[in-house]
Amino acid sequence: MTRERLYLYDTTLRDGAQTQGVDFSLEDKALLAEQLEGLGLDYIEAGYPGANPTDTKLFLQERKRGPAKITAFGMTKRPGRSIANDPGFQAVLAAKADAICLVGKTWDFHVDVALGTSLEENLAGIKESVAAVVASGREALLDCEHFFDGYKDNPAYALACAKAAYEAGARWVVLCDTNGGALPEEVEAIVAEVVKHVPGDHLGIHVHNDTDNGTANSLAAVRAGARQIQGTLNGLGERCGNANLTSIIPTLLLKSSYAERFETDVTPERLTTLTHVSRILDELLNRAPSRNAPYVGESAFAHKGGIHVSAVQKNPRTYEHVPPESVGNQRKLLVSDQAGRSNILAELDRIGIAIPKDDPRVGRLLDEVKEREAAGYAYEAADASFELLARRIMGNVPQFFDVDSFRVMVERRHNALGDLVTVSEATVKVRIDGETVLSVGEGNGPVHALDNALRKDLGRYQGFISDLELVDFRVRVLSGGTDATTRVLIESRDGEGRRWFTVGVSPNIVDASFEALLDSVNYKLLRDGAPAS
Ligand SMILES: [Zn+2]
């Protein structure tokens, strides 16, 4: 039986980025796009060119083309203007993007109140705008704002907008529940009407989660015929969030009523990266992952209590609706570390370390990771620190250099101009090749000063680290018990644009930072094959 193709459209980097307190850098966006592409998303809506400097810059960059269609977001042309005379529209058209998604009004009430134009002119604007995108050689999408509310008020007009876009050549007409108030039975009934006018393989669904029905509404639209689902990782989005792709994707693959009918580009193998991708977003946002998130949460497959645990051990299907490994998560039992062991083996495999299952070093690594995680380390997003730790226990990390000691001073004073300034100075004592080197560095903060001091003179390794750059620095204070512990995550990059993450933990923020910094330097030396001293 041939299955129908469903298309997955991620808008974490655009709609998700509109969330309060979320501010993705160019590097964050590139990293997330890479992860989403690896997962098998068909479309990645990366931003709104012209709306802010980051997004404008992003869409001016050439990118290496992958399988996902990088999509720019914009608005249909402004009423009363030609396309040539609409700078906002031109900024979107100028984007280096594979597809362009335009938001347009389809609710007569909004056309009148918000746009202040006639229904006819709005309809003509939709047609012209979609046609202009098609003429530019890109795939066009119309995002029908407030479609469901519009349909309830004036079905003929909402439908006319959808049809106008389709007839003008839109690859997708996306039905939006912009305020998130629609219920699954309404979505299913309305989409079933729309497919009589616009074919389902040209219809998308974009919903928000304001009644906690984001996943249910997306699935309802698919049942009624829509073939593109829009959403975000972890349901990130303003107010209560967007439809959560982290829940929708595994449901499509693992639940037979969908898996038998539909296929996507997310293979079962790619699905095993889902938990990892979800946690990377949390780390970038400096948020603790939601423990009870469906499929990917730490508690999603946690079993406590004697009867549950022994039943799950006999047959996991007794208390689990899907196998945790299918989404890259792990079973948590309080009486056995088997699950942890298989997780470690999977991680080792991912970073290319082949080792027999029963090698005693696997157990040692597991114990070490457990101990460190209890102390506050998190390796989900700190791949480089995990790899260093694993390779150290496997016995194949050379000793490059030793840090004997470091000292940092922070001074706040008035400078010659009378301005209040804070300056930091660090001294690091390093031993390389039997020699002790004392280096001093200055910086605008203690970590910056330490970084400068450490990298001032690393002897024979200087050439290996000259292109190492610290891109980002995230701090989280973990409150466990009476003492607060600080976790620092450092993102580094080299001259070829490769990025890696390292972690440090200490009650002292400078100490935690230095640990992450040392891991970053050691990882670079290891990866680039620097010789032992
Ligand atoms: Zn939205």
PDB file of C-alpha atoms and ligand atoms in Angstrom, residues 15 206 208 242, ligand 1:
ATOM      1  CA  ASP A  15       7.094  32.133  15.038  1.00  0.00           C
ATOM      2  CA  HIS A 206      -0.780  26.194  11.469  1.00  0.00           C
ATOM      3  CA  HIS A 208      -1.442  27.639  18.357  1.00  0.00           C
ATOM      4  CA  ASN A 242       2.654  26.756  18.671  1.00  0.00           C
TER       5      ASN A 242
HETATM    6 ZN    ZN B   1       1.619  31.445  14.360  1.00  0.00          ZN
END
